[in-house]
Coordinates of C-alpha atoms and ligand atoms in Angstrom, one line a residue:
Chain G
M200 CA -14.6 -18.6 27.6
R201 CA -11.3 -19.5 25.8
A202 CA -13.4 -18.8 22.7
F203 CA -13.9 -15.0 23.8
L204 CA -10.0 -14.8 24.9
L205 CA -8.8 -16.1 21.5
A206 CA -11.4 -14.0 19.8
C207 CA -10.0 -10.6 21.9
V208 CA -6.2 -12.1 20.4
G209 CA -7.9 -11.9 17.1
V210 CA -9.0 -8.6 17.1
L211 CA -5.8 -7.3 18.1
A212 CA -3.9 -9.1 15.5
V213 CA -6.5 -8.1 12.8
A214 CA -6.1 -4.3 14.4
F215 CA -2.5 -4.3 14.6
G216 CA -2.0 -5.8 11.3
A217 CA -4.4 -3.0 10.0
Y218 CA -2.5 0.0 12.0
A219 CA 0.7 -1.1 10.1
L220 CA -0.9 -1.1 6.8
L221 CA -3.2 2.2 7.6
E222 CA -0.6 4.0 9.1
G223 CA 2.2 3.2 7.0
V224 CA 1.2 2.3 3.3
L225 CA -2.7 4.3 3.5
A226 CA -1.5 7.1 5.4
R227 CA 0.4 8.2 2.4
N228 CA -3.2 8.1 0.4
A229 CA -3.7 9.0 -2.8
G230 CA -3.9 12.7 -1.7
T231 CA -1.0 12.9 0.1
E232 CA 0.9 11.3 -2.2
F233 CA -0.6 13.4 -4.9
A234 CA 0.5 16.9 -2.7
V235 CA 4.1 15.4 -2.8
K236 CA 4.5 14.8 -6.5
G237 CA 2.4 17.9 -7.2
S238 CA 4.9 20.0 -5.0
T239 CA 7.8 18.7 -7.0
R240 CA 6.3 19.6 -10.3
V241 CA 6.2 23.4 -9.3
S242 CA 10.0 24.0 -10.7
E243 CA 11.4 27.6 -10.3
A244 CA 10.4 28.4 -13.6
D245 CA 6.8 28.2 -12.9
K246 CA 7.0 30.4 -10.3
V247 CA 4.8 33.4 -10.5
D248 CA 6.4 35.6 -8.4
P249 CA 10.0 36.3 -9.6
R250 CA 11.2 36.6 -5.6
G251 CA 10.3 33.0 -5.8
Y252 CA 7.1 33.1 -4.2
L253 CA 4.0 31.3 -5.5
S254 CA 1.6 34.0 -5.4
S255 CA 1.2 37.4 -3.9
V256 CA 0.5 35.4 -0.3
H257 CA 4.0 35.6 0.5
E258 CA 4.2 31.8 1.9
P259 CA 7.1 30.1 0.5
A260 CA 5.9 26.9 -2.1
G261 CA 7.5 24.1 0.4
G262 CA 5.5 25.2 3.6
V263 CA 2.2 23.8 2.1
S264 CA 1.9 20.2 3.8
S265 CA -1.6 18.4 3.3
G266 CA -2.9 15.4 4.2
R267 CA -4.1 13.7 7.4
D268 CA -0.8 13.6 9.1
G269 CA -1.2 16.5 10.8
G270 CA 1.4 18.8 8.8
R271 CA 4.2 16.6 9.3
A272 CA 5.8 16.1 5.9
V273 CA 4.8 12.7 5.2
G274 CA 6.6 11.9 1.9
G275 CA 9.8 13.5 3.2
P276 CA 13.1 11.6 4.8
A277 CA 12.8 11.6 8.5
K278 CA 14.9 14.0 9.6
D279 CA 12.7 16.4 7.6
R280 CA 9.3 15.7 9.2
G281 CA 7.7 18.3 11.7
R282 CA 10.4 20.9 9.9
P283 CA 9.4 24.4 9.2
A284 CA 8.4 24.9 5.5
E285 CA 11.3 26.5 4.2
A286 CA 13.4 23.6 5.6
T287 CA 12.0 21.1 2.9
E288 CA 11.4 23.8 0.2
G289 CA 12.3 22.3 -2.9
K290 CA 13.3 18.6 -1.6
R291 CA 10.0 16.7 -1.6
Chain L
M9 CA -3.6 23.4 10.3
T10 CA -6.9 24.9 8.7
R11 CA -5.1 27.8 8.4
T12 CA -2.1 26.5 6.7
I13 CA -4.7 24.7 4.5
L14 CA -6.4 28.0 3.5
L15 CA -3.2 29.7 2.9
A16 CA -2.4 26.8 0.7
L17 CA -5.1 26.8 -1.3
L18 CA -5.5 31.0 -1.3
L19 CA -2.1 30.8 -2.9
L20 CA -3.1 28.4 -5.4
L21 CA -6.6 30.1 -6.5
G22 CA -7.2 32.8 -9.0
L23 CA -10.2 34.6 -8.2
A24 CA -13.8 35.7 -9.7
A25 CA -17.0 37.2 -9.4
A26 CA -16.5 40.7 -8.3
P27 CA -15.0 43.7 -10.2
F28 CA -11.3 43.9 -10.3
D29 CA -10.6 47.3 -8.8
V30 CA -7.8 46.4 -6.7
A31 CA -4.9 44.8 -9.1
P32 CA -3.2 41.8 -7.0
P33 CA -0.1 42.5 -5.9
A34 CA 2.0 39.8 -7.6
F35 CA 0.3 38.5 -10.6
A36 CA -1.7 38.4 -13.7
Q37 CA -2.3 42.3 -14.8
S38 CA -2.3 40.6 -18.3
S39 CA -2.9 36.7 -18.8
N40 CA -0.5 36.8 -20.9
E41 CA 1.9 38.1 -18.1
A42 CA 0.8 34.9 -16.3
T43 CA 1.2 32.4 -19.1
D44 CA 5.1 33.8 -19.4
R45 CA 5.3 32.9 -16.1
G46 CA 4.0 29.4 -16.4
V47 CA 0.2 29.9 -15.1
H48 CA -2.3 28.7 -17.3
P49 CA -5.9 29.9 -16.3
N50 CA -8.8 28.5 -17.1
P51 CA -10.2 31.3 -19.9
S52 CA -13.8 30.4 -19.2
R53 CA -13.5 31.1 -15.6
N54 CA -11.6 34.4 -15.7
P55 CA -10.1 35.7 -12.1
S56 CA -12.8 38.6 -11.6
A57 CA -11.9 39.1 -7.9
T58 CA -8.6 40.2 -5.8
D59 CA -7.1 38.2 -3.0
E60 CA -8.4 41.1 -0.9
E61 CA -11.8 40.7 -1.8
L62 CA -11.5 37.1 -1.4
M63 CA -10.2 37.3 2.1
R64 CA -12.6 39.8 3.0
V65 CA -15.3 37.4 1.8
L66 CA -14.2 34.7 3.8
G67 CA -13.6 36.7 6.8
Q68 CA -17.8 37.2 6.9
E69 CA -19.9 35.4 9.2
R70 CA -22.4 34.9 6.4
L71 CA -21.0 34.1 2.9
P72 CA -22.5 35.4 -0.1
P73 CA -25.1 33.5 -1.8
D74 CA -23.5 33.4 -5.5
R75 CA -20.6 31.5 -6.1
V76 CA -16.8 33.1 -5.8
Q77 CA -14.8 30.5 -8.2
G78 CA -11.5 31.3 -9.9
N79 CA -8.7 29.5 -11.1
V80 CA -6.7 26.6 -9.7
Y81 CA -3.1 26.1 -10.5
L82 CA -3.1 22.4 -9.2
P83 CA -3.3 19.6 -11.5
D84 CA -6.0 18.3 -9.4
R85 CA -8.9 20.7 -9.8
K86 CA -10.9 19.3 -6.6
L87 CA -8.2 20.4 -4.3
G88 CA -9.6 24.1 -5.1
V89 CA -12.3 23.6 -3.8
L90 CA -12.2 26.4 -0.7
I91 CA -15.7 26.3 1.0
Q92 CA -18.1 24.1 -0.7
P93 CA -21.7 25.0 -0.3
Q94 CA -22.9 21.8 0.6
G95 CA -20.3 22.0 3.0
R96 CA -22.2 24.0 5.5
T97 CA -25.5 21.7 5.2
W98 CA -23.3 18.9 5.6
R99 CA -21.4 20.6 8.6
D100 CA -24.9 21.3 9.9
F101 CA -25.7 17.3 9.9
R102 CA -22.0 16.6 11.1
V103 CA -22.1 18.8 14.2
T104 CA -25.9 18.7 15.4
G105 CA -28.0 16.4 13.2
T106 CA -25.6 13.5 14.1
R107 CA -26.1 14.3 17.9
W108 CA -29.9 14.2 17.4
I109 CA -30.1 11.2 15.6
H110 CA -27.9 9.0 18.0
G111 CA -29.5 10.6 20.9
I112 CA -33.0 9.6 20.0
L113 CA -31.5 6.0 18.9
L114 CA -29.8 5.5 22.0
G115 CA -32.9 6.6 24.0
L116 CA -35.2 4.6 21.9
A117 CA -33.5 1.5 22.2
V118 CA -32.9 1.7 26.2
L119 CA -36.6 2.5 26.4
A120 CA -37.4 -0.8 24.3
V121 CA -35.2 -2.8 26.4
I122 CA -37.3 -1.5 29.4
L123 CA -40.3 -2.4 28.0
L124 CA -39.2 -5.7 27.1
A125 CA -37.8 -5.9 30.4
V126 CA -41.4 -4.7 32.0
L127 CA -43.6 -6.2 29.5
R128 CA -41.8 -9.9 29.0
G129 CA -39.7 -10.1 32.1
R130 CA -37.2 -12.6 32.2
D131 CA -37.8 -15.6 30.3
R132 CA -36.7 -18.2 33.1
Y133 CA -36.6 -21.9 32.3
R134 CA -36.4 -25.2 34.1
T135 CA -33.3 -27.1 34.0
D136 CA -33.5 -30.5 32.0
P137 CA -34.1 -33.5 35.1
E138 CA -30.8 -35.6 33.8
G139 CA -28.6 -32.4 33.3
R140 CA -28.5 -33.5 29.8
R141 CA -26.8 -30.6 27.6
I142 CA -26.5 -30.2 24.1
L143 CA -23.9 -28.2 21.7
R144 CA -25.3 -25.2 20.0
F145 CA -22.5 -23.2 18.8
R146 CA -18.8 -25.0 18.2
A147 CA -15.7 -23.3 19.2
V148 CA -15.4 -21.5 15.6
D149 CA -18.6 -20.0 15.8
R150 CA -17.9 -18.3 19.3
F151 CA -15.1 -17.2 18.1
V152 CA -16.2 -15.2 15.3
H153 CA -19.5 -14.4 17.5
W154 CA -16.8 -12.8 20.1
M155 CA -14.5 -10.8 17.8
T156 CA -17.4 -9.5 15.8
A157 CA -18.8 -8.5 19.3
V158 CA -15.4 -7.3 21.1
S159 CA -14.7 -5.1 17.7
F160 CA -18.1 -3.8 17.7
I161 CA -18.4 -2.3 21.2
L162 CA -14.6 -0.6 20.5
L163 CA -16.4 0.6 17.4
A164 CA -19.3 1.9 18.8
L165 CA -17.3 3.7 22.0
T166 CA -14.6 5.4 19.5
G167 CA -17.2 6.2 16.9
L168 CA -20.0 7.8 19.5
N169 CA -16.7 9.8 20.9
F170 CA -16.6 11.3 17.4
V171 CA -20.6 12.3 17.9
F172 CA -20.5 13.2 21.7
G173 CA -17.3 13.5 22.6
R174 CA -17.0 17.2 22.5
T175 CA -20.1 17.8 24.6
L176 CA -20.2 15.2 27.1
L177 CA -16.2 14.4 27.5
Q178 CA -14.7 17.4 26.2
P179 CA -15.5 19.8 29.3
W180 CA -14.3 17.6 32.3
M181 CA -11.5 15.9 30.4
G182 CA -9.8 18.8 29.5
D183 CA -8.5 19.9 25.9
G184 CA -5.2 17.7 26.0
A185 CA -6.4 14.7 27.3
F186 CA -9.9 14.8 25.1
S187 CA -7.7 15.2 22.0
A188 CA -5.0 12.8 22.5
M189 CA -7.9 10.3 23.5
S190 CA -9.8 11.1 20.4
L191 CA -6.7 10.8 18.2
W192 CA -6.1 7.4 19.4
G193 CA -9.6 6.8 19.3
L194 CA -9.6 7.4 15.8
S195 CA -6.9 5.1 15.1
V196 CA -8.4 2.6 16.9
H197 CA -11.9 3.0 15.0
N198 CA -9.9 2.9 11.8
A199 CA -8.2 -0.3 12.6
V200 CA -11.1 -2.5 14.3
G201 CA -13.0 -1.9 11.5
F202 CA -11.3 -4.6 9.6
A203 CA -11.7 -7.1 12.6
F204 CA -15.7 -6.3 12.6
L205 CA -15.5 -6.7 8.9
L206 CA -14.3 -10.1 9.1
G207 CA -16.2 -11.1 11.9
I208 CA -18.8 -10.3 9.8
L209 CA -18.2 -11.5 6.5
A210 CA -17.6 -15.2 8.8
M211 CA -20.7 -14.7 10.2
A212 CA -22.4 -13.9 6.8
V213 CA -21.1 -17.7 5.4
M214 CA -21.0 -19.6 8.6
W215 CA -24.8 -19.0 9.9
V216 CA -26.8 -17.8 6.7
Q217 CA -28.0 -21.2 6.5
D218 CA -29.6 -21.4 9.7
N219 CA -31.0 -17.6 9.1
L220 CA -33.2 -18.3 6.0
F221 CA -36.8 -17.2 6.4
H222 CA -39.2 -20.2 6.5
R223 CA -43.3 -20.4 6.7
V224 CA -42.8 -21.0 10.2
D225 CA -41.0 -17.7 11.2
W226 CA -44.1 -15.8 10.6
V227 CA -46.2 -17.9 12.9
W228 CA -43.4 -17.1 15.4
F229 CA -44.2 -13.3 14.5
R230 CA -47.8 -13.9 14.6
S231 CA -47.7 -15.7 18.4
G232 CA -46.3 -11.7 19.5
A233 CA -43.3 -13.8 21.3
L234 CA -41.1 -10.9 21.5
F235 CA -43.6 -9.3 23.5
R236 CA -45.1 -12.1 25.4
K237 CA -43.2 -15.4 27.3
V238 CA -44.9 -17.5 24.8
H239 CA -42.6 -20.0 23.0
A240 CA -43.7 -20.1 19.5
P241 CA -42.2 -22.7 17.4
A242 CA -38.5 -21.8 16.2
E243 CA -35.7 -23.6 14.3
K244 CA -32.0 -22.9 15.3
F245 CA -32.7 -19.0 15.5
N246 CA -36.2 -17.7 15.7
A247 CA -37.7 -15.2 13.6
G248 CA -36.6 -12.4 15.9
Q249 CA -32.9 -13.7 15.8
K250 CA -33.0 -14.3 12.1
L251 CA -34.2 -10.1 12.0
I252 CA -30.7 -9.6 14.1
Y253 CA -28.8 -11.7 12.0
W254 CA -30.2 -10.1 8.8
G255 CA -29.4 -6.7 10.1
A256 CA -25.6 -7.6 11.6
V257 CA -24.7 -8.9 8.2
L258 CA -26.2 -5.9 6.0
G259 CA -26.0 -3.4 8.1
G260 CA -22.0 -4.4 9.3
L261 CA -21.5 -4.9 5.5
A262 CA -22.7 -1.3 4.5
L263 CA -20.9 0.1 7.7
G264 CA -17.4 -1.4 6.5
V265 CA -18.2 -0.6 2.8
T266 CA -18.7 3.0 3.7
G267 CA -16.0 3.2 6.6
V268 CA -13.2 1.6 4.2
L269 CA -14.4 4.0 1.8
M270 CA -14.2 7.4 4.0
M271 CA -10.6 6.2 4.6
L272 CA -9.5 6.8 1.2
P273 CA -8.4 9.9 0.2
I274 CA -11.0 12.5 -1.3
S275 CA -10.1 11.9 -4.7
T276 CA -11.9 8.3 -5.0
V277 CA -15.7 9.8 -4.6
G278 CA -15.1 13.5 -4.6
V279 CA -16.1 16.1 -1.5
N280 CA -19.6 15.3 -1.9
G281 CA -19.4 11.3 -2.2
M282 CA -17.6 11.9 1.1
Q283 CA -20.2 13.9 2.8
W284 CA -22.6 10.9 1.7
L285 CA -20.8 8.0 3.0
Q286 CA -20.2 10.1 6.3
G287 CA -23.8 10.3 6.8
V288 CA -25.1 6.8 5.7
H289 CA -22.0 5.7 8.0
T290 CA -23.4 7.5 10.5
V291 CA -27.1 6.3 10.0
L292 CA -26.4 2.9 10.1
A293 CA -24.1 2.9 12.9
G294 CA -26.8 4.4 15.0
L295 CA -29.5 1.9 14.1
M296 CA -26.7 -0.8 14.3
I297 CA -25.8 0.0 17.9
A298 CA -29.7 0.1 18.8
L299 CA -30.1 -3.3 17.4
I300 CA -27.4 -4.6 19.5
I301 CA -28.4 -3.1 22.7
G302 CA -31.7 -5.2 22.2
H303 CA -29.5 -8.2 21.4
I304 CA -27.2 -7.9 24.4
Y305 CA -30.1 -7.6 26.9
L306 CA -32.0 -10.7 24.9
G307 CA -28.7 -12.6 24.9
T308 CA -27.9 -11.9 28.8
W309 CA -30.5 -11.1 31.3
G310 CA -33.6 -11.1 28.9
V311 CA -33.7 -14.9 28.4
E312 CA -32.0 -16.9 30.8
G313 CA -29.9 -19.7 29.6
S314 CA -28.9 -18.2 26.7
F315 CA -25.5 -16.6 27.3
E316 CA -24.1 -20.1 27.8
A317 CA -24.7 -20.7 24.4
M318 CA -22.0 -18.2 23.5
S319 CA -19.9 -18.7 26.7
R320 CA -19.8 -22.5 27.0
G321 CA -21.1 -23.7 23.6
D322 CA -23.8 -25.9 25.1
V323 CA -27.0 -25.4 26.4
D324 CA -29.7 -27.4 28.7
L325 CA -31.5 -29.8 26.7
H326 CA -34.9 -28.6 28.2
W327 CA -33.9 -25.3 27.4
A328 CA -33.2 -26.0 23.9
R329 CA -36.8 -28.1 23.3
T330 CA -38.5 -24.9 24.2
H331 CA -37.1 -22.1 22.7
H332 CA -35.8 -24.2 19.4
P333 CA -37.8 -27.1 19.7
L334 CA -37.7 -27.6 15.2
W335 CA -33.9 -27.5 15.6
V336 CA -33.4 -30.2 18.3
E337 CA -35.6 -32.6 16.5
D338 CA -33.8 -31.8 13.4
A339 CA -30.0 -31.8 14.6
Y340 CA -30.4 -34.4 17.3
G341 CA -34.0 -35.7 17.3
R342 CA -32.8 -39.2 15.7
R343 CA -29.5 -39.3 16.1
R344 CA -26.6 -39.8 18.7
P345 CA -24.2 -36.9 18.5
D346 CA -20.7 -36.6 19.9
G347 CA -22.2 -38.5 22.8
R348 CA -23.4 -35.4 24.9
F349 CA -27.0 -36.0 24.6
E350 CA -29.3 -38.8 24.2
P351 CA -31.6 -39.1 21.8
A352 CA -35.1 -37.8 22.1
E353 CA -37.7 -40.0 23.5
Ligands
HEM76 C1 -21.5 -8.4 24.7 C2 -22.3 -8.0 23.4 C3 -22.6 -9.8 22.7 C4 -23.5 -10.7 23.6 C5 -23.4 -10.5 25.0 C6 -24.1 -11.3 22.7 C7 -24.6 -12.6 22.9 C8 -25.2 -13.4 22.4 C9 -25.8 -14.6 22.5 C10 -26.1 -15.2 23.9 C11 -25.8 -15.4 21.5 C12 -26.8 -16.7 21.2 C13 -28.1 -16.6 21.1 C14 -29.0 -18.0 21.0 O1 -28.7 -19.0 21.6 O2 -29.9 -18.0 20.6 C15 -25.6 -14.3 20.5 C16 -26.0 -14.5 18.9 C17 -25.6 -13.7 17.7 N1 -24.8 -12.5 18.0 FE1 -24.6 -11.7 20.0 N2 -23.7 -10.8 21.1 C18 -23.3 -9.7 21.8 C19 -22.6 -8.6 20.5 C20 -22.9 -9.1 19.3 C21 -22.6 -7.9 18.1 C22 -22.2 -6.9 18.2 C23 -23.1 -8.9 16.8 C24 -23.0 -8.3 15.6 C25 -22.9 -7.5 15.2 C26 -24.0 -9.9 17.3 C27 -24.2 -10.6 16.3 C28 -25.0 -11.9 16.6 C29 -25.7 -12.9 15.7 C30 -25.9 -12.7 14.4 C31 -26.2 -14.2 16.8 C32 -27.3 -14.8 16.0 C33 -28.5 -14.9 16.0 C34 -28.9 -14.3 17.1 O3 -28.9 -14.7 18.7 O4 -29.6 -13.4 17.2 N3 -23.8 -10.0 18.9 N4 -25.2 -13.3 20.8

C-alpha cells in the first residue's frame, strides 16, 4: 500500500500547487483583471453625473467590485480589501 | 453580492424597448448631452426604456417575452448582459435537470452492481498450489492508479455536493456550516482536478498499449463473461476492462478540459459557452461516476483476488492464468522474470 500512500501525497502536492496558482494567479482572472482596469478608465471627466455618480443609480463608481472573490477588492492593496466602496474609489 | 452586480450593471446600462415616458433623472435627455459627458451610446440601439421601467420589468415574476436592451458603457459588451434568456433554460437544467441526471445515473449504477452481485455472484478462485505469484502492476502503475482514484473520489464527492448538497445536506447541516463546506469543496474540486488530469494523462500514456482492442476481445464480449462466471480468453485487460480504460481516459480528458475552461473567465467562451461547458461537464461526470462505481465493485468484492493487483502489485499465478491467460503466456510463459515466477509448464 506504499503506492497508495505516495499517491495521496501526490494528490496533496499537485492540489496545493494548483491551489496556490488558482487562488493567487488564476483568481485574478481576466474578468477581474478587466474590471480592475476598466474601473481606472472611468476618469472624473467621463462621469455622466456632474455630482460624481456614474448614472442615475446613486452608487459611487468605486463600489462596484466583481469576480468570484465575494466582493473583496482583489486588485487593490491588502489594506483596501473588504473595505466599503467609497474607501476604494479611484484607487483601483 | 448579486444585488451589487445588478446595481453595477444597472448603472452601466442604458435602456431600450419601451416608450420613454419618464425621462431618466440623471442622463441623456439628448444624445448630445450624453456625448458631452463622455458617454457614447450605440446609435443602432438607442435607449428606449427608463431605469424605472427596467427596474419594474426586473422585479416581475415573469419577464416579458421581448428583449429589453440598451447601451453598455463598458468597453466589454459581454459584461452588459443582465439577464440572458438562455440563462433561464440553463438555470432550470442546473437546478432541476442535473439532479435528475445524477440521481438516475447513480440509481442505475447501484442497480447494475446489485444485478451483477445477484447474477454473477462473487468470482472466487483457487490459489496456486505452490503459492507462486506474478507481478501485474509496477509501483509506478499503482501510484498513478491511486492518484487518479483518490482525486476522482474527492472530485465526485465535492461535485455531487454542488448537485445535491442544497437539498440533502443544507437542511440538517445549517446554512453556515453548509456554506463553509461548499466553499472549501469548490476550492478542493478546482485544485484536485489537476491531480486527476495528471493521473489520467499518465494512465493514457502508460496503459494504452495493453488496452488496444483485438479480435480476441469480441470472443470475450460474445461469451457474456460480464454476466456469467465464465472465463473467456483475455489479454492483460479483458474487453470489459478495456472499455473501462477508454471510458476513464476519454471521459477524464473531456472532464478535465471542460473543467479547466470553466475555471477561466467568461470572456474565453462567452456566457452561452459556459452554459454548454457546465452541461457537458456534469453529464460526463455522472456517466463516469456510474462507470467507476461498477469498476470499484469489480475491483474489490466482485472479482476475488483482483484488489491485490493494485494493492501489492502481484497476483496469484492461478488467478492470472484463469483471468488473463493470454497475458500470462505472453509476458511470463517463456522466460523467467525477476525471480518471482517460474515458467509455465
Ligand atoms: C476506490 C476506487 C478504486 C478501486 C478500489 C480500484 C481498483 C482497481 C483494481 C483492483 C484494478 C486492477 C484490475 C486488474 O488487476 O485487472 C484497477 C484497474 C484500473 N482502474 Fe481502478 N480502482 C478504483 C478507482 C479507479 C478510478 C477512479 C479510475 C479512473 C478514473 C480507475 C481506473 C482504472 C483503470 C483504467 C484500470 C485498468 C483497467 C481495468 O482494470 O479496468 N480506477 N482498479
